[in-house]
Amino acid sequence: MGETHDSKRPRTNGNHVAVNGSTEDDWFIGSIDQGTTSSRFIIFNRFTDPVASHQIEFENHYPHSGWHDHDPIDLIASVEKCIEKATEEFVSKGYKTSQIKAVGITNQRETTVCWDKNSGDPLCRAVVWPDTRTKELVRDLKSKPDADKLLELCGLPLSTYPSSVKLLWLIRNHDEVRKAYEESRLAFGTIDSWLIYKLNGGKDNNIHVTDTTNASRTMFMNLRTCEYDDELLSFFDIDRSKVDLPKIVPSSHPEAFGALASGPLKGTKIAGCLGDQSSALVGHCGFKPGHAKNTYGTGCFLLYNVGSEPVISKYGLLATVAYDFGEGQKAYALEGSIAVAGSGVKFLMNNLGFVRDSSKVGELAESVPDNGGVVFVTAFSGLFAPYWIDDAKGTLFGITQHTQKGHIARATLEATCFQTRAILEAMEKDSGHKLGGLAVDGGMSNSDITMQTQADISVIKVERPEMRESTALGAAIAAGLATKGCWSSMPELYDLTQNKPGRKIFEPVGNPKKIKLMYNRWERAVEMSRGWVRNPIEEYYTANSP
């Protein structure tokens, strides 16, 4: 199939831009990728290659310890500017805006936006997904009688991450949000809902929707019915008559998301929407049960397709919607997250001064044959799935006079790989499916030594595509599948993406006995890092008392 597709492709230069081969019949899909630190707009051709893009970083606000905010106006402004600039680049290469058939959206999940449904203006800053101001509220909610029923209903445990606790905190603690709630003019949404609302012209058209993947991160949606659940809303003391919740629609739809109301692509349909981690799985064409992807960013997010029925984890994982393309094309996933991945590399660079460029950490790790007995439990903020150890701290074990920077660098990369293996094992236990391979993307996936180490430690095939924009591509795929004359099926897309040149596969080649010894040592180190924080409040005041 790959040969057939390639033979029909327009000739491209090194940036995948069509030259001397573009025709009026060529079509393209735009993708809005709204992340935690930046927004992007990427335009993909029919062969899933990016042909134009623009990225803008915006300010993150940290007004108090544990607080993390975004200005909702900054987010929509950055997205609109990216669309404008990327479209300018697209047109400068000889294309026409009419060739862009649809736009998809992918977004940071759980981040919570509140706005006045009458004016369309935000009532406060957006509360970003890693914000922890809700810790005490979560502790109180866990003591409620029905708290143990939540996981079975929505697939998520109570934590500071979901949008539900963020919204409840704002209603209780932010004057403008509380007043709007009491006066029944409060509109709530995750980032996708806010962007769709504003891109459609705000209150003039009042398109207020979300897709199932984003809705599954709120704790308001029943995972099986994919509708708002009265029992869940009641648990969080949310009165539906006082707050406008976005309508839940499939991730791929020709009409539900409206169209761009202004700008160079005015009138272009928004036809797809996926939360970022689901979008990355779709971008890898992980359409079958057993398909898994890992995004190596600041942290890591693993998604594992478990098929058409949700699997509630018994091993510390989250259950979520992988994608929903309608007409029986819905899939669920198990998800596991690692707090420290790329941020561990930055720690070596910024805090310890090992290297000046993060890309050199791999070279430093390769300067030694192994970790020299060093194990680094990178629990800078505790350990996430499947351990969920809040009282662990980052700990280096096995240091001797023989230890060099290279050993610590290698141990830092291995820490991410060990945690990935632990999550993959939990996923296999929960799902009953043997993992066939692991698709990878994100910054750390560029490191050959890290990916080979991942293959060796997990005893699994690791697949890295040449084109790493998997998250943005997923949203483009969702939009294209809903648009007449574009991609017609998931099998077509699978063939198109899997047979591209430049795809690299890392097969496990490690010594099984040595790998087993390394992993046992890692698990022992995890246990030894547990309980470092006994009473953080008492420790803080003791350390800072005169």
Coordinates of C-alpha atoms in Angstrom, one line a residue:
M1 CA 0.0 0.0 0.0
G2 CA 2.8 2.4 0.8
E3 CA 4.3 2.1 -2.7
T4 CA 0.9 2.9 -4.2
H5 CA 0.4 6.0 -2.1
D6 CA 3.9 7.2 -2.7
S7 CA 3.6 6.9 -6.5
K8 CA 0.6 9.2 -6.5
R9 CA 2.2 11.9 -4.2
P10 CA 3.2 15.3 -5.5
R11 CA 7.0 15.7 -5.5
T12 CA 8.1 17.2 -2.2
N13 CA 11.2 19.1 -0.9
G14 CA 12.9 18.4 2.4
N15 CA 10.1 20.2 4.3
H16 CA 7.4 18.0 2.7
V17 CA 6.1 21.0 0.7
A18 CA 4.7 20.2 -2.7
V19 CA 6.7 21.7 -5.6
N20 CA 5.9 21.7 -9.3
G21 CA 3.3 19.0 -8.7
S22 CA 0.4 20.7 -6.8
T23 CA -3.0 20.6 -8.5
E24 CA -6.3 22.3 -8.0
D25 CA -7.7 18.9 -6.8
D26 CA -5.2 18.7 -3.9
W27 CA -6.9 19.2 -0.5
F28 CA -5.6 20.0 3.0
I29 CA -6.8 19.9 6.6
G30 CA -5.9 22.4 9.2
S31 CA -5.2 21.5 12.8
I32 CA -5.3 23.8 15.9
D33 CA -3.0 22.4 18.6
Q34 CA -3.6 24.3 21.8
G35 CA -1.1 23.2 24.5
T36 CA 0.0 24.2 28.0
T37 CA 2.8 26.6 26.9
S38 CA 2.0 27.4 23.2
S39 CA -0.6 27.3 20.5
R40 CA 0.0 26.1 16.9
F41 CA -1.8 25.8 13.6
I42 CA -0.5 23.1 11.2
I43 CA -1.8 22.5 7.7
F44 CA -1.6 18.8 6.5
N45 CA -1.8 17.6 3.0
R46 CA -3.8 14.5 1.9
F47 CA -0.7 12.3 2.6
T48 CA -0.6 13.5 6.3
D49 CA 2.5 15.6 5.7
P50 CA 2.7 19.1 7.3
V51 CA 3.0 21.8 4.6
A52 CA 2.7 25.0 6.7
S53 CA 2.7 25.9 10.4
H54 CA 3.0 28.7 13.0
Q55 CA 3.5 28.5 16.7
I56 CA 3.1 31.1 19.5
E57 CA 4.0 30.8 23.1
F58 CA 1.9 32.6 25.7
E59 CA 2.3 33.5 29.4
N60 CA 1.6 31.0 32.1
H61 CA 0.6 32.6 35.4
Y62 CA 1.6 31.3 38.9
P63 CA 0.0 33.7 41.3
H64 CA 0.3 31.5 44.4
S65 CA 2.1 28.3 45.3
G66 CA 0.4 25.4 43.5
W67 CA -1.7 27.7 41.3
H68 CA -1.4 27.6 37.5
D69 CA -3.5 30.0 35.4
H70 CA -4.0 31.0 31.7
D71 CA -5.7 34.1 30.4
P72 CA -8.5 32.7 28.2
I73 CA -8.2 35.8 25.9
D74 CA -4.5 35.0 25.4
L75 CA -5.4 31.5 24.3
I76 CA -7.9 32.5 21.7
A77 CA -5.7 35.4 20.5
S78 CA -2.7 33.0 20.0
V79 CA -4.8 30.5 18.1
E80 CA -6.2 33.2 15.8
K81 CA -2.8 34.6 15.1
C82 CA -1.4 31.1 14.4
I83 CA -4.2 30.5 11.9
E84 CA -3.4 33.8 10.2
K85 CA 0.4 33.3 10.0
A86 CA 0.3 29.6 8.9
T87 CA -2.3 30.5 6.2
E88 CA 0.0 33.3 4.9
E89 CA 2.8 30.7 4.6
F90 CA 0.4 28.3 2.9
V91 CA -0.7 30.8 0.3
S92 CA 2.9 32.0 -0.2
K93 CA 3.7 28.5 -1.4
G94 CA 1.2 28.7 -4.2
Y95 CA -1.9 27.1 -2.6
K96 CA -5.3 28.6 -2.2
T97 CA -7.3 28.9 1.1
S98 CA -10.2 27.1 -0.6
Q99 CA -8.1 24.0 -0.7
I100 CA -8.3 23.8 3.1
K101 CA -11.4 21.6 3.5
A102 CA -11.8 21.6 7.3
V103 CA -10.1 22.3 10.6
G104 CA -9.7 20.1 13.6
I105 CA -8.9 21.0 17.2
T106 CA -6.7 19.3 19.8
N107 CA -6.2 20.8 23.3
Q108 CA -4.7 20.5 26.7
R109 CA -7.3 18.5 28.8
E110 CA -8.9 19.3 32.1
T111 CA -8.1 23.0 32.0
T112 CA -11.2 24.8 33.1
V113 CA -12.7 28.0 31.7
C114 CA -15.7 29.9 33.1
W115 CA -17.4 32.7 31.1
D116 CA -20.6 34.8 31.2
K117 CA -23.0 33.3 28.7
N118 CA -24.7 36.6 28.3
S119 CA -21.6 38.7 27.4
G120 CA -19.3 35.9 26.2
D121 CA -16.5 37.3 28.4
P122 CA -14.4 35.1 30.7
L123 CA -15.2 35.5 34.4
C124 CA -11.7 34.5 35.6
R125 CA -8.4 33.0 34.4
A126 CA -8.5 29.4 33.3
V127 CA -7.4 26.9 35.9
V128 CA -4.8 24.8 34.2
W129 CA -4.7 21.0 34.4
P130 CA -1.7 20.6 36.9
D131 CA -3.0 23.2 39.3
T132 CA -3.2 21.9 42.8
R133 CA -5.1 24.6 44.7
T134 CA -7.9 22.0 45.1
K135 CA -6.0 19.6 47.3
E136 CA -8.0 20.3 50.4
L137 CA -11.2 20.2 48.5
V138 CA -10.3 16.8 47.0
R139 CA -9.4 15.5 50.5
D140 CA -12.9 16.5 51.7
L141 CA -14.6 15.0 48.7
K142 CA -12.8 11.7 49.3
S143 CA -14.5 11.5 52.7
K144 CA -18.0 11.7 51.2
P145 CA -20.1 8.5 51.4
D146 CA -20.4 7.8 47.7
A147 CA -16.8 8.7 46.7
D148 CA -15.9 5.0 46.1
K149 CA -18.6 4.9 43.3
L150 CA -17.0 7.5 41.1
L151 CA -14.3 5.4 39.5
E152 CA -16.9 2.8 38.2
L153 CA -19.1 5.6 36.8
C154 CA -16.5 7.9 35.1
G155 CA -13.2 6.0 35.0
L156 CA -11.3 8.6 37.0
P157 CA -10.3 8.6 40.7
L158 CA -10.7 11.8 42.7
S159 CA -7.6 14.0 42.3
T160 CA -6.7 17.6 41.6
Y161 CA -6.7 17.0 37.8
P162 CA -10.3 16.7 36.6
S163 CA -12.3 19.8 35.7
S164 CA -15.0 18.9 38.2
V165 CA -13.0 19.9 41.3
K166 CA -11.7 23.0 39.5
L167 CA -15.2 24.2 38.7
L168 CA -16.5 23.5 42.2
W169 CA -13.5 25.4 43.7
L170 CA -14.2 28.4 41.6
I171 CA -17.9 28.4 42.4
R172 CA -17.1 28.3 46.1
N173 CA -14.1 30.7 46.1
H174 CA -14.3 33.1 43.2
D175 CA -16.8 35.9 43.6
E176 CA -17.6 36.5 39.9
V177 CA -18.0 32.8 39.2
R178 CA -20.2 32.3 42.2
K179 CA -22.4 35.2 41.3
A180 CA -22.8 34.1 37.7
Y181 CA -23.7 30.6 39.0
E182 CA -26.3 31.9 41.4
E183 CA -27.8 34.1 38.6
S184 CA -27.7 31.1 36.1
R185 CA -25.5 32.8 33.6
L186 CA -22.4 30.7 34.1
A187 CA -21.0 28.9 31.1
F188 CA -18.4 26.2 31.8
G189 CA -16.1 24.4 29.4
T190 CA -12.7 22.9 28.8
I191 CA -10.3 24.6 26.4
D192 CA -11.9 22.9 23.3
S193 CA -15.3 24.3 24.3
W194 CA -13.9 27.8 24.8
L195 CA -12.0 27.8 21.5
I196 CA -15.0 26.5 19.5
Y197 CA -17.3 29.0 21.2
K198 CA -15.0 32.0 20.4
L199 CA -14.0 30.8 16.9
N200 CA -17.7 30.6 16.0
G201 CA -18.2 34.2 17.0
G202 CA -19.0 33.8 20.7
K203 CA -22.4 34.8 21.9
D204 CA -23.7 35.7 18.4
N205 CA -23.8 32.0 17.4
N206 CA -23.4 30.4 20.8
I207 CA -21.9 27.1 19.7
H208 CA -21.2 25.5 23.1
V209 CA -20.0 21.9 22.6
T210 CA -17.3 19.4 23.7
D211 CA -16.3 16.0 22.4
T212 CA -16.5 12.8 24.3
T213 CA -12.7 12.6 24.9
N214 CA -12.6 15.9 26.6
A215 CA -15.9 15.3 28.4
S216 CA -14.5 12.1 29.8
R217 CA -11.8 14.2 31.7
T218 CA -14.4 16.2 33.7
M219 CA -15.8 13.5 36.0
F220 CA -19.3 14.8 34.9
M221 CA -19.8 12.2 32.1
N222 CA -20.8 8.6 32.5
L223 CA -18.1 6.6 30.7
R224 CA -20.6 4.1 29.2
T225 CA -23.4 6.4 28.1
C226 CA -21.2 9.3 27.2
E227 CA -23.8 11.6 28.6
Y228 CA -23.8 13.8 31.7
D229 CA -24.6 11.7 34.8
D230 CA -27.0 13.2 37.4
E231 CA -25.3 11.1 40.1
L232 CA -21.9 12.5 39.3
L233 CA -23.2 16.1 39.1
S234 CA -24.9 15.7 42.4
F235 CA -21.8 14.4 44.0
F236 CA -20.0 17.6 43.1
D237 CA -23.0 19.8 44.1
I238 CA -23.4 21.1 40.6
D239 CA -27.0 22.3 39.8
R240 CA -27.5 21.9 36.0
S241 CA -30.1 24.7 36.0
K242 CA -27.4 27.2 37.2
V243 CA -24.6 26.3 34.8
D244 CA -24.4 25.8 31.0
L245 CA -22.5 22.6 30.3
P246 CA -21.3 22.1 26.7
K247 CA -23.3 19.6 24.7
I248 CA -21.3 16.3 24.3
V249 CA -20.9 15.3 20.6
P250 CA -18.7 12.8 18.8
S251 CA -15.0 13.7 18.1
S252 CA -15.6 13.8 14.3
H253 CA -18.7 15.5 13.0
P254 CA -19.4 17.7 9.9
E255 CA -21.8 20.1 11.6
A256 CA -21.6 20.0 15.4
F257 CA -18.5 22.2 15.9
G258 CA -19.7 25.0 13.6
A259 CA -17.3 27.0 11.4
L260 CA -14.7 29.8 11.7
A261 CA -16.5 33.1 11.9
S262 CA -13.6 35.4 10.9
G263 CA -10.0 35.4 9.7
P264 CA -8.4 34.2 6.5
L265 CA -10.3 30.8 6.7
K266 CA -13.7 32.4 7.4
G267 CA -16.4 29.9 6.7
T268 CA -14.2 26.8 7.0
K269 CA -15.9 24.0 8.9
I270 CA -14.5 22.8 12.3
A271 CA -15.1 19.1 11.9
G272 CA -13.0 17.4 14.5
C273 CA -12.0 17.7 18.2
L274 CA -9.9 15.5 20.4
G275 CA -8.2 15.9 23.8
D276 CA -4.4 16.0 23.2
Q277 CA -3.5 12.5 24.4
S278 CA -6.4 10.9 22.5
S279 CA -5.4 12.9 19.5
A280 CA -1.8 11.6 19.7
L281 CA -3.2 8.0 19.7
V282 CA -5.3 8.8 16.6
G283 CA -2.3 10.5 15.0
H284 CA -0.4 7.2 15.4
C285 CA -3.5 5.4 13.9
G286 CA -3.8 3.4 17.1
F287 CA -7.2 2.1 16.0
K288 CA -7.1 -1.5 17.2
P289 CA -7.2 -3.0 20.7
G290 CA -3.7 -3.5 21.9
H291 CA -2.3 -0.4 20.1
A292 CA -0.5 1.9 22.5
K293 CA 1.4 5.2 22.3
N294 CA 3.6 7.1 24.6
T295 CA 4.2 10.8 24.4
Y296 CA 7.5 11.8 25.9
G297 CA 7.1 15.5 26.9
T298 CA 7.7 17.2 30.1
G299 CA 6.1 14.1 31.6
C300 CA 4.8 11.0 29.8
F301 CA 1.3 10.0 28.8
L302 CA 0.6 6.5 27.8
L303 CA -2.7 5.5 26.1
Y304 CA -3.7 1.9 25.3
N305 CA -6.6 1.1 23.1
V306 CA -8.8 -1.4 24.9
G307 CA -11.6 -1.6 22.3
S308 CA -15.3 -0.7 22.3
E309 CA -16.0 -1.2 26.0
P310 CA -14.4 0.7 28.9
V311 CA -12.0 -1.2 31.2
I312 CA -12.0 0.1 34.8
S313 CA -8.5 -0.3 36.1
K314 CA -7.6 -2.4 39.1
Y315 CA -3.9 -1.4 38.9
G316 CA -3.9 2.4 39.3
L317 CA -4.7 3.5 35.7
L318 CA -7.4 5.8 34.3
A319 CA -10.2 4.8 32.0
T320 CA -11.0 7.3 29.3
V321 CA -12.5 7.7 25.8
A322 CA -9.8 7.2 23.1
Y323 CA -11.9 8.6 20.3
D324 CA -15.5 8.7 19.1
F325 CA -16.0 8.8 15.3
G326 CA -19.7 7.9 15.5
E327 CA -21.6 5.0 14.0
G328 CA -20.0 2.3 16.1
Q329 CA -16.5 3.7 15.7
K330 CA -15.8 4.5 19.4
A331 CA -12.9 3.2 21.3
Y332 CA -11.9 3.4 25.0
A333 CA -8.4 3.5 26.5
L334 CA -6.5 2.9 29.6
E335 CA -4.2 5.8 30.5
G336 CA -1.1 6.1 32.7
S337 CA 1.0 9.2 33.3
I338 CA 4.6 9.8 34.4
A339 CA 5.3 13.1 36.1
V340 CA 8.9 13.4 35.1
A341 CA 10.4 12.7 31.6
G342 CA 11.8 15.6 29.7
S343 CA 11.8 17.7 32.9
G344 CA 14.3 15.2 34.3
V345 CA 16.6 16.0 31.4
K346 CA 16.1 19.7 32.1
F347 CA 17.0 19.1 35.7
L348 CA 20.4 17.7 34.7
M349 CA 20.9 20.7 32.4
N350 CA 19.5 23.6 34.5
N351 CA 20.0 22.5 38.1
L352 CA 23.1 20.4 37.9
G353 CA 24.8 22.0 34.9
F354 CA 25.7 18.7 33.2
V355 CA 25.1 20.0 29.7
R356 CA 24.0 23.2 28.0
D357 CA 21.8 21.6 25.4
S358 CA 19.2 19.0 26.4
S359 CA 19.9 17.1 23.1
K360 CA 23.4 16.4 24.5
V361 CA 22.2 14.3 27.5
G362 CA 21.9 11.3 25.2
E363 CA 25.5 11.7 24.1
L364 CA 26.5 12.0 27.8
A365 CA 24.6 8.8 28.6
E366 CA 26.3 7.0 25.7
S367 CA 29.7 7.9 27.1
V368 CA 29.4 5.0 29.6
P369 CA 28.5 1.4 28.8
D370 CA 25.8 1.2 31.5
N371 CA 24.4 3.0 34.6
G372 CA 27.3 1.9 36.8
G373 CA 24.8 0.7 39.4
V374 CA 23.1 4.1 39.7
V375 CA 19.3 4.3 39.9
F376 CA 17.5 7.7 39.9
V377 CA 14.0 7.7 41.1
T378 CA 12.9 11.1 39.6
A379 CA 10.0 11.6 42.0
F380 CA 10.2 15.4 42.0
S381 CA 6.5 15.6 42.8
G382 CA 5.8 12.1 44.0
L383 CA 5.2 9.1 41.6
F384 CA 2.2 8.8 39.3
A385 CA 0.8 5.7 37.7
P386 CA 0.8 2.9 38.6
Y387 CA 2.5 3.6 41.9
W388 CA 0.7 6.7 43.1
I389 CA 3.2 7.5 45.9
D390 CA 2.6 11.1 47.0
D391 CA 5.2 11.1 49.8
A392 CA 8.2 10.1 47.6
K393 CA 11.0 12.5 46.7
G394 CA 13.6 12.4 43.9
T395 CA 16.3 10.0 45.1
L396 CA 19.7 8.9 43.7
F397 CA 20.8 5.4 44.7
G398 CA 24.1 3.5 44.1
I399 CA 26.5 6.4 43.9
T400 CA 30.2 5.5 44.5
Q401 CA 33.5 7.1 43.7
H402 CA 33.3 5.4 40.4
T403 CA 30.1 7.4 39.5
Q404 CA 30.4 9.8 36.6
K405 CA 28.0 12.3 35.0
G406 CA 27.3 9.8 32.2
H407 CA 26.0 7.2 34.8
I408 CA 23.6 9.7 36.2
A409 CA 22.5 10.9 32.8
R410 CA 21.8 7.2 31.8
A411 CA 19.9 6.6 35.0
T412 CA 17.8 9.7 34.3
L413 CA 16.7 8.4 30.9
E414 CA 16.2 4.9 32.4
A415 CA 13.9 6.2 35.1
T416 CA 11.3 7.2 32.4
C417 CA 11.7 3.8 30.7
F418 CA 11.3 1.9 33.9
Q419 CA 8.1 3.8 34.8
T420 CA 6.8 3.2 31.2
R421 CA 7.3 -0.5 31.6
A422 CA 5.4 -0.5 34.9
I423 CA 2.5 1.2 33.3
L424 CA 2.5 -1.1 30.3
E425 CA 2.5 -4.2 32.6
A426 CA -0.5 -2.7 34.5
M427 CA -2.3 -2.1 31.1
E428 CA -1.8 -5.7 30.0
K429 CA -3.1 -7.0 33.4
D430 CA -6.2 -4.7 33.2
S431 CA -7.0 -5.3 29.5
G432 CA -6.0 -8.9 29.1
H433 CA -4.3 -8.0 25.8
K434 CA -0.7 -8.5 25.1
L435 CA 0.9 -5.3 23.9
G436 CA 2.0 -5.6 20.2
G437 CA 4.2 -2.5 20.1
L438 CA 4.6 1.0 21.4
A439 CA 4.3 4.1 19.1
V440 CA 6.2 7.1 20.4
D441 CA 6.4 10.8 19.9
G442 CA 7.5 13.9 21.9
G443 CA 10.9 15.5 22.6
M444 CA 12.6 12.5 24.3
S445 CA 11.6 10.2 21.5
N446 CA 14.2 11.9 19.3
S447 CA 16.9 10.2 21.4
D448 CA 17.9 6.9 19.9
I449 CA 19.5 5.7 23.1
T450 CA 16.3 6.4 25.1
M451 CA 14.1 4.6 22.6
Q452 CA 16.5 1.6 22.4
T453 CA 16.6 1.5 26.2
Q454 CA 12.8 1.6 26.3
A455 CA 12.6 -1.4 23.9
D456 CA 15.2 -3.3 26.0
I457 CA 13.6 -2.6 29.4
S458 CA 10.0 -3.2 28.3
V459 CA 11.0 -6.1 26.0
I460 CA 8.8 -4.6 23.3
K461 CA 9.1 -3.1 19.8
V462 CA 9.2 0.7 19.8
E463 CA 8.0 2.5 16.7
R464 CA 9.0 6.1 16.0
P465 CA 7.6 7.8 12.9
E466 CA 9.6 10.3 10.9
M467 CA 6.9 12.9 11.3
R468 CA 6.5 13.7 15.0
E469 CA 3.5 15.9 14.9
S470 CA 1.2 13.1 15.9
T471 CA -1.0 15.1 18.3
A472 CA -1.9 17.7 15.7
L473 CA -2.3 15.1 13.0
G474 CA -4.9 13.3 15.2
A475 CA -7.2 16.3 15.1
A476 CA -6.7 16.7 11.4
I477 CA -7.6 13.0 10.9
A478 CA -10.8 13.5 13.0
A479 CA -11.8 16.5 10.9
G480 CA -10.9 14.8 7.6
L481 CA -12.9 11.7 8.3
A482 CA -16.0 13.9 8.8
T483 CA -15.4 15.8 5.6
K484 CA -16.7 14.6 2.2
G485 CA -14.0 14.0 -0.3
C486 CA -11.2 13.6 2.3
W487 CA -10.0 10.4 4.0
S488 CA -12.7 7.8 3.8
S489 CA -11.7 5.2 6.4
M490 CA -9.4 4.3 9.3
P491 CA -7.8 1.5 7.3
E492 CA -6.9 3.9 4.6
L493 CA -5.2 6.2 7.1
Y494 CA -3.4 3.3 8.8
D495 CA -1.9 2.2 5.5
L496 CA -1.0 5.8 4.6
T497 CA 0.9 6.6 7.9
Q498 CA 2.5 3.2 8.6
N499 CA 4.2 2.9 5.3
K500 CA 6.0 6.2 5.3
P501 CA 9.7 6.3 4.8
G502 CA 11.8 7.3 7.7
R503 CA 9.9 5.3 10.3
K504 CA 12.3 3.7 12.7
I505 CA 11.7 0.6 14.7
F506 CA 13.7 -0.3 17.9
E507 CA 13.7 -4.0 18.6
P508 CA 14.6 -5.3 22.1
V509 CA 18.2 -6.6 22.1
G510 CA 19.1 -6.4 25.8
N511 CA 20.3 -9.3 27.9
P512 CA 17.2 -10.7 29.6
K513 CA 19.0 -11.5 32.9
K514 CA 20.6 -8.1 33.1
I515 CA 17.2 -6.4 32.3
K516 CA 15.5 -8.4 35.0
L517 CA 18.2 -7.4 37.5
M518 CA 17.9 -3.7 36.5
Y519 CA 14.1 -3.7 36.9
N520 CA 14.2 -5.4 40.2
R521 CA 16.8 -2.8 41.4
W522 CA 14.5 -0.1 40.1
E523 CA 11.5 -1.4 42.0
R524 CA 13.6 -1.7 45.2
A525 CA 14.6 1.9 44.8
V526 CA 11.0 3.0 44.4
E527 CA 10.1 1.4 47.7
M528 CA 13.1 3.0 49.4
S529 CA 12.0 6.5 48.1
R530 CA 8.6 6.0 49.7
G531 CA 7.8 7.9 52.9
W532 CA 10.4 10.6 52.6
V533 CA 7.8 13.3 53.2
R534 CA 6.3 12.5 56.6
N535 CA 4.5 15.8 57.4
P536 CA 5.3 18.4 54.8
I537 CA 3.7 21.3 56.8
E538 CA 5.5 20.4 60.0
E539 CA 8.8 20.0 58.1
Y540 CA 8.4 23.3 56.4
Y541 CA 7.9 25.3 59.6
T542 CA 10.6 23.4 61.4
A543 CA 13.1 24.2 58.6
N544 CA 12.1 27.9 58.4
S545 CA 11.7 28.7 62.1
P546 CA 14.3 31.1 63.6

